[in-house]
Short mmCIF file of C-alpha atoms (C1' of nucleotides) in Angstrom, two decimals:
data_model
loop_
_atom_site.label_atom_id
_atom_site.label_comp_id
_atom_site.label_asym_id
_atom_site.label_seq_id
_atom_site.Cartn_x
_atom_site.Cartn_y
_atom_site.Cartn_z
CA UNK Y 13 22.53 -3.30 19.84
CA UNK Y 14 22.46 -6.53 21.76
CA UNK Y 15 24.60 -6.69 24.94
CA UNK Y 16 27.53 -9.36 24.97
CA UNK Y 17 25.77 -11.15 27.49
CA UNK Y 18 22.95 -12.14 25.09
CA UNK Y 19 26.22 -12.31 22.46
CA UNK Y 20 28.06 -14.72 24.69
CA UNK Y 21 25.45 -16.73 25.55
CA UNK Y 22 24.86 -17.35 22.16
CA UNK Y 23 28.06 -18.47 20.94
CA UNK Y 24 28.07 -20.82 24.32
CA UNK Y 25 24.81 -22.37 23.42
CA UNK Y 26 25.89 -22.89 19.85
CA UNK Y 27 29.58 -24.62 21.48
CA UNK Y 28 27.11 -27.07 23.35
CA UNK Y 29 25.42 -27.60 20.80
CA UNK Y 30 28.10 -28.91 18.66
CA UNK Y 31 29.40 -31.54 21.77
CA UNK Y 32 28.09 -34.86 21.01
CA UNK Y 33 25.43 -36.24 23.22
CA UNK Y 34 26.44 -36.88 27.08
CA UNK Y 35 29.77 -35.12 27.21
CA UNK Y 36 29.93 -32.69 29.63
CA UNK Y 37 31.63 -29.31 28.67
CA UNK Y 38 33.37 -27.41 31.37
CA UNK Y 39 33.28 -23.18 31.35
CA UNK Y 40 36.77 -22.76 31.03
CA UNK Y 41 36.71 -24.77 27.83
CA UNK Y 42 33.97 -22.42 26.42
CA UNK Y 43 35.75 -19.53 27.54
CA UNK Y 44 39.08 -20.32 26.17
CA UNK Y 45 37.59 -21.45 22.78
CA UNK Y 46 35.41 -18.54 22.46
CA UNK Y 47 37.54 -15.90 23.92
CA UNK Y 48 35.12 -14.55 27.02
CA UNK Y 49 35.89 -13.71 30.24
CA UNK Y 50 35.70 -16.78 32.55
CA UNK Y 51 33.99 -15.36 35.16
CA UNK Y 52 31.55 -13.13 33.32
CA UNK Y 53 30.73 -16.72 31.56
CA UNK Y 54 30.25 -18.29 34.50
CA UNK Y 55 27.16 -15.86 35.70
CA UNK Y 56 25.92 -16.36 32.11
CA UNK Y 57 25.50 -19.57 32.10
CA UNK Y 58 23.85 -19.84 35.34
CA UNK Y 59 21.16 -17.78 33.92
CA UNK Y 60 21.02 -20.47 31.02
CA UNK Y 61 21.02 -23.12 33.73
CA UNK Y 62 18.38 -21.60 35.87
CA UNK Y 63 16.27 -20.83 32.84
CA UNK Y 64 16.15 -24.37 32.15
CA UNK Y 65 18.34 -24.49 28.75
CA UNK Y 66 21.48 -25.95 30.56
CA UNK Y 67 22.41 -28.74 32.76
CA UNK Y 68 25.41 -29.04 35.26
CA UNK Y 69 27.53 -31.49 37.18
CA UNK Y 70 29.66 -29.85 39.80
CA UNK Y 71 32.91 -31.33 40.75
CA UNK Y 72 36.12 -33.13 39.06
CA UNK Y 73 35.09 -34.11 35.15
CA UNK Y 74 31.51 -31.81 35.55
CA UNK Y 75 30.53 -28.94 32.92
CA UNK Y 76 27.31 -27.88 31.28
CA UNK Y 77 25.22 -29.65 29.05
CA UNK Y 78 22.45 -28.92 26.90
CA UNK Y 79 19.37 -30.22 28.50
CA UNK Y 80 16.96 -29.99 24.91
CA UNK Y 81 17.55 -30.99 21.63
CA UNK Y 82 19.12 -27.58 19.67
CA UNK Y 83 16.16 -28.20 17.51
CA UNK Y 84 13.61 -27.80 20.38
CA UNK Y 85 15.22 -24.16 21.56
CA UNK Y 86 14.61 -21.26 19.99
CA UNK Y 87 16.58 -18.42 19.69
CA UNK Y 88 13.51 -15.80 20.72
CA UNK Y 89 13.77 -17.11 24.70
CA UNK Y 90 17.10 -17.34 24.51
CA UNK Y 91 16.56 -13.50 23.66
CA UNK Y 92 14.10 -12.93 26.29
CA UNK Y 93 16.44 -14.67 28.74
CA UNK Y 94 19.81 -12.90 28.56
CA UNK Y 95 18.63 -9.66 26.50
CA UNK Y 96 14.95 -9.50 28.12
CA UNK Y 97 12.31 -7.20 25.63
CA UNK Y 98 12.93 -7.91 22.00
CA UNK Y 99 10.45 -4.83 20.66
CA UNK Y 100 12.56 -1.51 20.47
CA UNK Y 101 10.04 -0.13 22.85
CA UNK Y 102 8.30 -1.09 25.91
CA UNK Y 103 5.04 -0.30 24.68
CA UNK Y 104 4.66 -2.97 21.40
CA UNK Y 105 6.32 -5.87 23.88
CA UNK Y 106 4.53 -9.21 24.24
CA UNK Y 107 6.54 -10.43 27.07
CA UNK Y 108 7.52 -6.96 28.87
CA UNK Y 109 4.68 -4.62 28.30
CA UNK Y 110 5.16 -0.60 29.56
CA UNK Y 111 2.82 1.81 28.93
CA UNK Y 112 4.89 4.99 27.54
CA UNK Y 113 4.51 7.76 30.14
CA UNK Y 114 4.45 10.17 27.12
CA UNK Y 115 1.58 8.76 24.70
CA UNK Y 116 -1.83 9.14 25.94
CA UNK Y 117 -3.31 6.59 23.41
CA UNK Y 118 -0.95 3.94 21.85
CA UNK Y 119 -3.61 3.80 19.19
CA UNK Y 120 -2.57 7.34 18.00
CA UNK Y 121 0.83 7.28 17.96
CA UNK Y 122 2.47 6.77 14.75
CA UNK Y 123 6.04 5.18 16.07
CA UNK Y 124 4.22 2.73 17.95
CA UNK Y 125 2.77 1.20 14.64
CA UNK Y 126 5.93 1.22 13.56
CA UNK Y 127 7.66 -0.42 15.64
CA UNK Y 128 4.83 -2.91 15.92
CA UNK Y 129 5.66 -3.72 12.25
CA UNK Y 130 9.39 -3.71 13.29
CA UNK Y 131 8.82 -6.26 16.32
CA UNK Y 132 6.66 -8.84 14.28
CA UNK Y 133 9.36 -9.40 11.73
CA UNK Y 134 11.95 -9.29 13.90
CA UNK Y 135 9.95 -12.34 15.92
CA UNK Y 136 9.30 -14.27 12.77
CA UNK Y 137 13.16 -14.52 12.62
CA UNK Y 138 13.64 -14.80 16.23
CA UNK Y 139 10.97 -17.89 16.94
CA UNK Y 140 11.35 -19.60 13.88
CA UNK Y 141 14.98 -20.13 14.61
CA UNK Y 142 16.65 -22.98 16.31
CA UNK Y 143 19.89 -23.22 17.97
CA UNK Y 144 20.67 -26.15 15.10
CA UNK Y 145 19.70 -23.70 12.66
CA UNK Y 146 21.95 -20.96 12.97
CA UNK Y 147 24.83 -23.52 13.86
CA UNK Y 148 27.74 -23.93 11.68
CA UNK R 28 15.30 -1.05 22.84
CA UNK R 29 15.97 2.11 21.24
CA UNK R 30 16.58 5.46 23.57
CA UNK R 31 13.99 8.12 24.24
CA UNK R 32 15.98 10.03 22.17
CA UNK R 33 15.19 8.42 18.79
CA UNK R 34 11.70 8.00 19.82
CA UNK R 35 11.25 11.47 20.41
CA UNK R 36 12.69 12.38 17.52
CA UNK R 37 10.45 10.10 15.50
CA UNK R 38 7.29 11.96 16.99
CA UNK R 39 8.81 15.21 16.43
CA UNK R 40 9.12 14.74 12.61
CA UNK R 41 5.60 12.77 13.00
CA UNK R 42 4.52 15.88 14.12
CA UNK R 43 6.31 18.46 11.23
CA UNK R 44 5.01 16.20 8.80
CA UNK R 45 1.43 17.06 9.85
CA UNK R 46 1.87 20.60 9.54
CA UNK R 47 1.35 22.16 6.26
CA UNK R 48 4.19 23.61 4.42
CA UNK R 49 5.34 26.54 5.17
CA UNK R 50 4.17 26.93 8.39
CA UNK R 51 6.93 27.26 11.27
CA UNK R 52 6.64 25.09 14.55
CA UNK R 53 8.24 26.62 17.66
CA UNK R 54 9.73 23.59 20.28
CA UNK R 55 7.27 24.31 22.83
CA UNK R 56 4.79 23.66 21.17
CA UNK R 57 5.88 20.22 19.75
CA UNK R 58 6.78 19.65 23.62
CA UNK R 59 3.74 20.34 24.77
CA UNK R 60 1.93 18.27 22.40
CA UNK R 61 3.94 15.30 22.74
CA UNK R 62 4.81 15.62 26.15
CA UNK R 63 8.69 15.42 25.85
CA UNK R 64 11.11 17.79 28.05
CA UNK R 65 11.35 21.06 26.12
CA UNK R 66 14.79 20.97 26.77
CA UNK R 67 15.66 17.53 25.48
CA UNK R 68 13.45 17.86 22.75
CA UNK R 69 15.56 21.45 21.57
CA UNK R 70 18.95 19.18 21.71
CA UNK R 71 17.23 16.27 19.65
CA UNK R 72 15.98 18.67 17.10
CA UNK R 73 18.84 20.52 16.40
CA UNK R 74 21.16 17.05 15.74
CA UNK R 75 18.37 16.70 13.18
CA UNK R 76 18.65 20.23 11.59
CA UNK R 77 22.79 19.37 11.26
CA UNK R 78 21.75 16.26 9.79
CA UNK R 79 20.04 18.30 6.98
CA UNK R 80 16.45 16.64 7.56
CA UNK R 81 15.19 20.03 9.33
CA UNK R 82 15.71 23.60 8.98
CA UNK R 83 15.12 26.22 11.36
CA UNK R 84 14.26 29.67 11.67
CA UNK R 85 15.11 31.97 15.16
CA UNK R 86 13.40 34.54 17.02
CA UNK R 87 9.95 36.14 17.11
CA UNK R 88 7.58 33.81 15.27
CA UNK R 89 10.09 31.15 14.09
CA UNK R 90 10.89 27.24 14.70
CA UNK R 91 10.99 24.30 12.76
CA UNK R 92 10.09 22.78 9.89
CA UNK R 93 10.70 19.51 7.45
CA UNK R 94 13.46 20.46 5.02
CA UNK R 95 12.06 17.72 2.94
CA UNK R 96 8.89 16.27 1.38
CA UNK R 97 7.81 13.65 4.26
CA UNK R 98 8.01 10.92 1.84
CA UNK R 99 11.60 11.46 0.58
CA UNK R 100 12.60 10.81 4.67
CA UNK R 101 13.58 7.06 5.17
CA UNK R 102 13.13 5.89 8.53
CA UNK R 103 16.40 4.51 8.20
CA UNK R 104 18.43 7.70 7.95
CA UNK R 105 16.46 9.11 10.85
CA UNK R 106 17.66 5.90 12.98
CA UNK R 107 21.21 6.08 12.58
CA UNK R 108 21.24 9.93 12.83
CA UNK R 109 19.53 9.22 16.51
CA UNK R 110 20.42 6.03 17.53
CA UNK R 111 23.71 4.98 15.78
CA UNK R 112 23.67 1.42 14.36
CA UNK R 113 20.61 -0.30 13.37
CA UNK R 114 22.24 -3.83 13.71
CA UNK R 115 22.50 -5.87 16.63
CA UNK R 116 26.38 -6.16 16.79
CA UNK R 117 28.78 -4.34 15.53
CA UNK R 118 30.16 -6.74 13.56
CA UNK R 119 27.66 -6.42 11.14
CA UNK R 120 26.41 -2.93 10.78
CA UNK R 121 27.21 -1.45 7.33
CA UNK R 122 27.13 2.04 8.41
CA UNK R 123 29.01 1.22 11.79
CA UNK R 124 30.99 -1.88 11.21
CA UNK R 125 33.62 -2.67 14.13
CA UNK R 126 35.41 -6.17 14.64
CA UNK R 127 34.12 -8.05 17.63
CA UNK R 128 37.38 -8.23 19.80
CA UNK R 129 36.68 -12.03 20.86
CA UNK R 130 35.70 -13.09 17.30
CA UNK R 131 38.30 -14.74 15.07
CA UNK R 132 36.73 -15.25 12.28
CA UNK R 133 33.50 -13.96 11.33
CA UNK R 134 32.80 -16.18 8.82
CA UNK R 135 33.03 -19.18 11.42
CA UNK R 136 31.38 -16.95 13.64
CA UNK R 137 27.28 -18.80 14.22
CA UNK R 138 26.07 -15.71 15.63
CA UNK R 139 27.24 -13.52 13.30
CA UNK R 140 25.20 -15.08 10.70
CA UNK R 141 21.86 -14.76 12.26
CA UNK R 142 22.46 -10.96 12.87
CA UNK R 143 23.41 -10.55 9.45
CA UNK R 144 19.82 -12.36 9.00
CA UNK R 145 17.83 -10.10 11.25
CA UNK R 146 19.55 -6.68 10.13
CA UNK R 147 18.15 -7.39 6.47
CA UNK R 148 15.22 -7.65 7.79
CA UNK R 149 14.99 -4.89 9.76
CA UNK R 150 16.56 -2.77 7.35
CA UNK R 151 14.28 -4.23 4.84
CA UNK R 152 11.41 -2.53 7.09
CA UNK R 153 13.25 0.90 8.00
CA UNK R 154 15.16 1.29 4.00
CA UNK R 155 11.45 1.28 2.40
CA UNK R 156 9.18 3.10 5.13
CA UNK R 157 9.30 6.75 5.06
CA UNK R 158 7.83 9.56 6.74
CA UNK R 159 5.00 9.64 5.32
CA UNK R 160 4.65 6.17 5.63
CA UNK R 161 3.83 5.76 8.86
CA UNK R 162 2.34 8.88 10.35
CA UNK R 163 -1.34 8.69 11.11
"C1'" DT H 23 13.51 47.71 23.21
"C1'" DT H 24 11.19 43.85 24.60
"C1'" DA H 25 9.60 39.37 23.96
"C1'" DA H 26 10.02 35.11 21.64
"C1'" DA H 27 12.49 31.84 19.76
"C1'" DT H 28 16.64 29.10 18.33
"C1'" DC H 29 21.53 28.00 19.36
"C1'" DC H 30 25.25 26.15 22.06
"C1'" DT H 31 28.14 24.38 25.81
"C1'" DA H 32 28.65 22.30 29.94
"C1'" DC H 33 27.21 19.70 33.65
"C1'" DT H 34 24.94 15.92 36.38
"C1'" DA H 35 22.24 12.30 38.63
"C1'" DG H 36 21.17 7.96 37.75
"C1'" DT H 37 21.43 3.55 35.37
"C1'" DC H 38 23.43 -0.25 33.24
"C1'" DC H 39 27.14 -3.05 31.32
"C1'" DG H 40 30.97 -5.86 31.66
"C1'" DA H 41 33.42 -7.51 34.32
"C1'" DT H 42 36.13 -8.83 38.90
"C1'" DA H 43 36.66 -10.58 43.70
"C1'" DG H 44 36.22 -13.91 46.86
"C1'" DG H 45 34.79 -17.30 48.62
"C1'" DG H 46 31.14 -21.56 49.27
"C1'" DT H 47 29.68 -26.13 47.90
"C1'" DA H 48 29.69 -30.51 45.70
"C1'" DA H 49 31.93 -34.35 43.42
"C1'" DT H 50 35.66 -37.14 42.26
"C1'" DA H 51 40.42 -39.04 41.78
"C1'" DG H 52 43.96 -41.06 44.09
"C1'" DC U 24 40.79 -38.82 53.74
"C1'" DT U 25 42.42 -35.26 51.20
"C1'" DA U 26 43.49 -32.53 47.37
"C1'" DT U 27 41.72 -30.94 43.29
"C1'" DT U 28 38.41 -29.67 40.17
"C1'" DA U 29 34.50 -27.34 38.88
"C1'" DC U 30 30.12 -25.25 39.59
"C1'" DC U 31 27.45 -21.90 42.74
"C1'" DC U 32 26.46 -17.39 44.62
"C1'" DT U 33 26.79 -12.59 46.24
"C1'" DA U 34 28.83 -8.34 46.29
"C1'" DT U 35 31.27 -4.74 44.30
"C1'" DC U 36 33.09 -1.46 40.93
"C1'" DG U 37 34.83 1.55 37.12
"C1'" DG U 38 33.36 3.42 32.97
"C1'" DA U 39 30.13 4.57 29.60
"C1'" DC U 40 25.87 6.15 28.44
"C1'" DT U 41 21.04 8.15 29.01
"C1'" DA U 42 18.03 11.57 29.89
"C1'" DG U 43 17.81 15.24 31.04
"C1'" DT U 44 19.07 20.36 33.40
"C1'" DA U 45 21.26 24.91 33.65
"C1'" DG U 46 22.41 29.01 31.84
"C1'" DG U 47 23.15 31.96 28.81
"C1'" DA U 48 24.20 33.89 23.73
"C1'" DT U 49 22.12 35.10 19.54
"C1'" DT U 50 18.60 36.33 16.28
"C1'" DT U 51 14.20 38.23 14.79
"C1'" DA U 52 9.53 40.39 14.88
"C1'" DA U 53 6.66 43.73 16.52
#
DNA sequence: TTAAATCCTACTAGTCCGATAGGGTAATAG
DNA sequence: CTATTACCCTATCGGACTAGTAGGATTTAA
């Protein structure tokens, strides 16, 4: 299960997405439209910001803005941004490796190969998706 | 990320599965071997005996064992005995389903399509691995 | 009868999620 | 210049959940 962080951030990114070029989208429009708390929204898209994904203007007639082409983000570090680890355990992660304090030798362990096998496919999804693909 | 739980759980059958038939594995010993908390390990096992995959015998000289041939266990049905859902929102677990509170429409709903997306794949993975699959 | 093992319930410390509160800062309209 | 709008930032908090822990009851073999 994915927290509705990642979920909101999501459905924000895909809003932007669907502005046309130069028009500047302010939270409360996201949040009304897409039914999430303001606020919470607001911390959201900072991370998005901060990340590099989003732009901002502050003040009267400002909003967020996509700052890439929703063909040139994908939705695996949009993933790693809001969600963080996409493996189901530490210990087959590219991007946030942790040994397991319980298995002596990765090599050994049968669930790790599993989930190896589970982590690859999910990725294939996951990095060969845009934010214009999954658009309506 | 899925919870110690189910991982312990996996390497617990892992483990059974090993064993040759007949033969009774106390907790400790599983505990010991795979370095999980006795304790935690006795409460995981015995959600899997109610689920039918284990059965059990008490006292002097008993303890576990796979109720069923290793390769008649899907991966699947271990995973949502353990860990509840397998998908990545509600909204589109088959053996969970709930309605996202903020969502409308699912149909119009972007994100709901690419989950539907990665939970075939995923169940694609856990649906045809077994067992006996993928213990070493 | 004693030791070994499962069974079962209840409790808990800690963590994280989903938000909320409350202002600070920048930009713009008028 | 001033009011308003909107982003920026930190802190806090209740509730749920995780990962155990505690303590004993029950069953069986020797």
């Amino acid at each position: 299960m994915i927290s509705n962080k990642t979920k909101y951030g999501l459905k924000a990114l895909a809003f932007l997405s669907k502005q046309e070029k130069g028009i500047l989208v302010p939270i409360s429009t996201i949040a009304e439209s897409e039914n999430i708390s303001q606020k919470f929204l607001e911390s959201i898209l900072l991370s998005l910001r901060k990340a590099g994904f989003l732009g901002s203007k502050k003040g009267k007639g400002g909003g967020y803005y996509l700052l890439k082409d929703a063909k040139d983000i994908k939705v695996a570090s949009i993933f790693r941004i809001l969600e963080g680890p996409i493996a189901m355990v530490p210990c087959v992660s590219l991007n946030f490796y942790e040994k397991c304090s319980d298995c002596p030798d990765e090599n050994k362990c049968s669930v790790h190969r599993l989930m190896i096998q589970i982590r690859d496919n999910t990725l294939a999804i996951l990095e060969n998706s845009t934010l214009a693909d999954f658009v309506i």
